[in-house]
Short mmCIF file of C-alpha atoms in Angstrom, two decimals:
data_model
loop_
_atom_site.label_atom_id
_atom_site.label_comp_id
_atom_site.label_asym_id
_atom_site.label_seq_id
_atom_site.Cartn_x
_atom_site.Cartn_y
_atom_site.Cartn_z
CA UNK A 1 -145.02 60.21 167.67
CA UNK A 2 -142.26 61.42 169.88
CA UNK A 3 -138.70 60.88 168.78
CA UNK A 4 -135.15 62.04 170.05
CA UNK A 5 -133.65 65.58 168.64
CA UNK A 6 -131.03 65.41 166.51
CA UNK A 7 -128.75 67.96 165.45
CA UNK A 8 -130.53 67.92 161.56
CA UNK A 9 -133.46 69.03 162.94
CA UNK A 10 -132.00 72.09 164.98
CA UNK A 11 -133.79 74.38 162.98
CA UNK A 12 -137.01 73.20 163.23
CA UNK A 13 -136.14 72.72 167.32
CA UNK A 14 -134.80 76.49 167.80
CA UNK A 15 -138.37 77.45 165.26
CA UNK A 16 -140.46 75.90 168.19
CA UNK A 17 -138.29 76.51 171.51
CA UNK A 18 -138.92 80.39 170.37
CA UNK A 19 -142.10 80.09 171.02
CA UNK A 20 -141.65 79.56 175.15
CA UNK A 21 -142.33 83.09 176.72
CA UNK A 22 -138.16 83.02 177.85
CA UNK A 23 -136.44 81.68 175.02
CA UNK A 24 -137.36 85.03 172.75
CA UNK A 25 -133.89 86.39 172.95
CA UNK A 26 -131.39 84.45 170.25
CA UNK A 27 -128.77 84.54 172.56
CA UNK A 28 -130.49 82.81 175.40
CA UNK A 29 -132.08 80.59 172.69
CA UNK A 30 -128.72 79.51 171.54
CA UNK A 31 -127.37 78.79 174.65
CA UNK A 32 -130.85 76.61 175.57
CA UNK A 33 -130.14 74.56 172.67
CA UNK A 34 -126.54 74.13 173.70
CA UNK A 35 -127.31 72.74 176.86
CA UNK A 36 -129.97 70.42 175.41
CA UNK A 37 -126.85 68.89 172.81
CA UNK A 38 -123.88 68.95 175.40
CA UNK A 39 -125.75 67.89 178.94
CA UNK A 40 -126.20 64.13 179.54
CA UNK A 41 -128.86 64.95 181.84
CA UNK A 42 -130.80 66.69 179.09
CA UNK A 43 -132.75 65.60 176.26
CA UNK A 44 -135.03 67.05 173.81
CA UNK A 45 -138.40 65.46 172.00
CA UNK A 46 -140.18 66.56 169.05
CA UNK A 47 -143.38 65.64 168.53
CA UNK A 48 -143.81 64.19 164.22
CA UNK A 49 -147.11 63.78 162.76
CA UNK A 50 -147.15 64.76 159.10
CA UNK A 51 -144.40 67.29 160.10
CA UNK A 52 -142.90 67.59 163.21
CA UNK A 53 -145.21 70.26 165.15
CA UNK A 54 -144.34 69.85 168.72
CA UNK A 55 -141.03 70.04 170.97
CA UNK A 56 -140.61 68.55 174.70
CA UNK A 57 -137.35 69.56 176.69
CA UNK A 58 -136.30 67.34 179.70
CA UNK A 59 -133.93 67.08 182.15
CA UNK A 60 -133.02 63.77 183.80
CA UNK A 61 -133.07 63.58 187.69
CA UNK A 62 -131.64 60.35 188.43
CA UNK A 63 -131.72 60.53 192.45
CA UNK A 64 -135.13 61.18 192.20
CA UNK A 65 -136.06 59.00 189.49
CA UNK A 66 -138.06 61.72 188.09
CA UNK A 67 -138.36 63.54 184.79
CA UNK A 68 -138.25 67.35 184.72
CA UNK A 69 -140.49 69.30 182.06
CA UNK A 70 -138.40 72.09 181.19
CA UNK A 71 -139.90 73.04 177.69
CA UNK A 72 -142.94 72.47 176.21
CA UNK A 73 -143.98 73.95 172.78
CA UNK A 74 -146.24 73.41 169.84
CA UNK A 75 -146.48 75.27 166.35
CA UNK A 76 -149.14 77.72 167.11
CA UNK A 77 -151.21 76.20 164.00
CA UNK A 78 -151.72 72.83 165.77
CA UNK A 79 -152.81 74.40 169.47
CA UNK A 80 -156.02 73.43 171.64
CA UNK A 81 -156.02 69.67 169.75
CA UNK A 82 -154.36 68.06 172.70
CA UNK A 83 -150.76 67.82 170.86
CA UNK A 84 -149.16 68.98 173.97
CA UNK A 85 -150.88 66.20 176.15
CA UNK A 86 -150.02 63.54 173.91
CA UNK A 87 -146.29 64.58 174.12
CA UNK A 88 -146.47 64.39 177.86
CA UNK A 89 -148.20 60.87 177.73
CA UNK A 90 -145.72 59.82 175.38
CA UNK A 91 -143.17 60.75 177.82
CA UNK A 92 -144.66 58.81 180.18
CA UNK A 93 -145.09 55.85 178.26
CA UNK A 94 -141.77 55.76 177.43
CA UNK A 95 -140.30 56.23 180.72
CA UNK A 96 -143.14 54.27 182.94
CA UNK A 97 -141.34 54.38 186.01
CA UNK A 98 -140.41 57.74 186.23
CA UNK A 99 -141.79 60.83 188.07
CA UNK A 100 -143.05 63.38 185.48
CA UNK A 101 -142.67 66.61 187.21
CA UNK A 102 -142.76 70.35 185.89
CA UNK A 103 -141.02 73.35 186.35
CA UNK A 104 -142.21 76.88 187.29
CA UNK A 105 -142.57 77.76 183.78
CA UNK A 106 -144.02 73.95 182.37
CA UNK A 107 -146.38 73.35 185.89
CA UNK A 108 -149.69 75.07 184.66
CA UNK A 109 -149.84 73.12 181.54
CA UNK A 110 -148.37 70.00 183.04
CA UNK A 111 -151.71 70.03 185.68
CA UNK A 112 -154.04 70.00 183.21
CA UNK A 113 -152.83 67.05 181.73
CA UNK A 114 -153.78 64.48 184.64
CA UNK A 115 -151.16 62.64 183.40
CA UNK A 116 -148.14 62.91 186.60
#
């Protein structure tokens, strides 16, 4: 199930943003999460089964009535079982009539989902 970040779970959030190939340094982690808890335009999804394995960053693009895949990440345990897709349909299903686009970083996965 996909649910909203909150600030109690920051821990668990920074655990599985550090696995994204440019969110290694702590510094640049920190700041990440920053922007995820100050930006209106930015919102962050983790993905709960038994525990919560699975972490979707967005960003908001209201002129083009799209949503932006900025981050996605899943505890390296629960890989290849199609967590990650199920976080993007989520998305989706939650936000029907937006766009789901990726970024640079998010695009490769984000084709293989045939989801967008």
């Amino acid at each position: 199930m996909l649910i909203r970040y909150k600030k109690t779970f920051e821990k668990i959030a920074m655990g599985l943003m550090s696995f994204m190939p440019n969110e290694k340094d702590l510094k640049k982690l920190q700041q990440t999460m920053k922007e995820y808890e100050t930006e209106d335009t930015r919102q962050l999804f983790l993905w709960k089964e038994e525990d919560i394995i699975g972490l979707l960053g967005v960003v908001f693009h209201s002129e083009r009535n799209a949503i932006e895949i900025q981050h996605i990440s899943v505890n390296p345990s629960h890989r290849f079982q199609g967590v990650g897709k199920r976080m993007v349909k989520a998305l989706k299903e939650m936000y029907p009539e937006k766009e789901i686009i990726p970024n640079d970083e998010t695009a490769g996965f984000i084709e293989k989902c045939d989801i967008c």
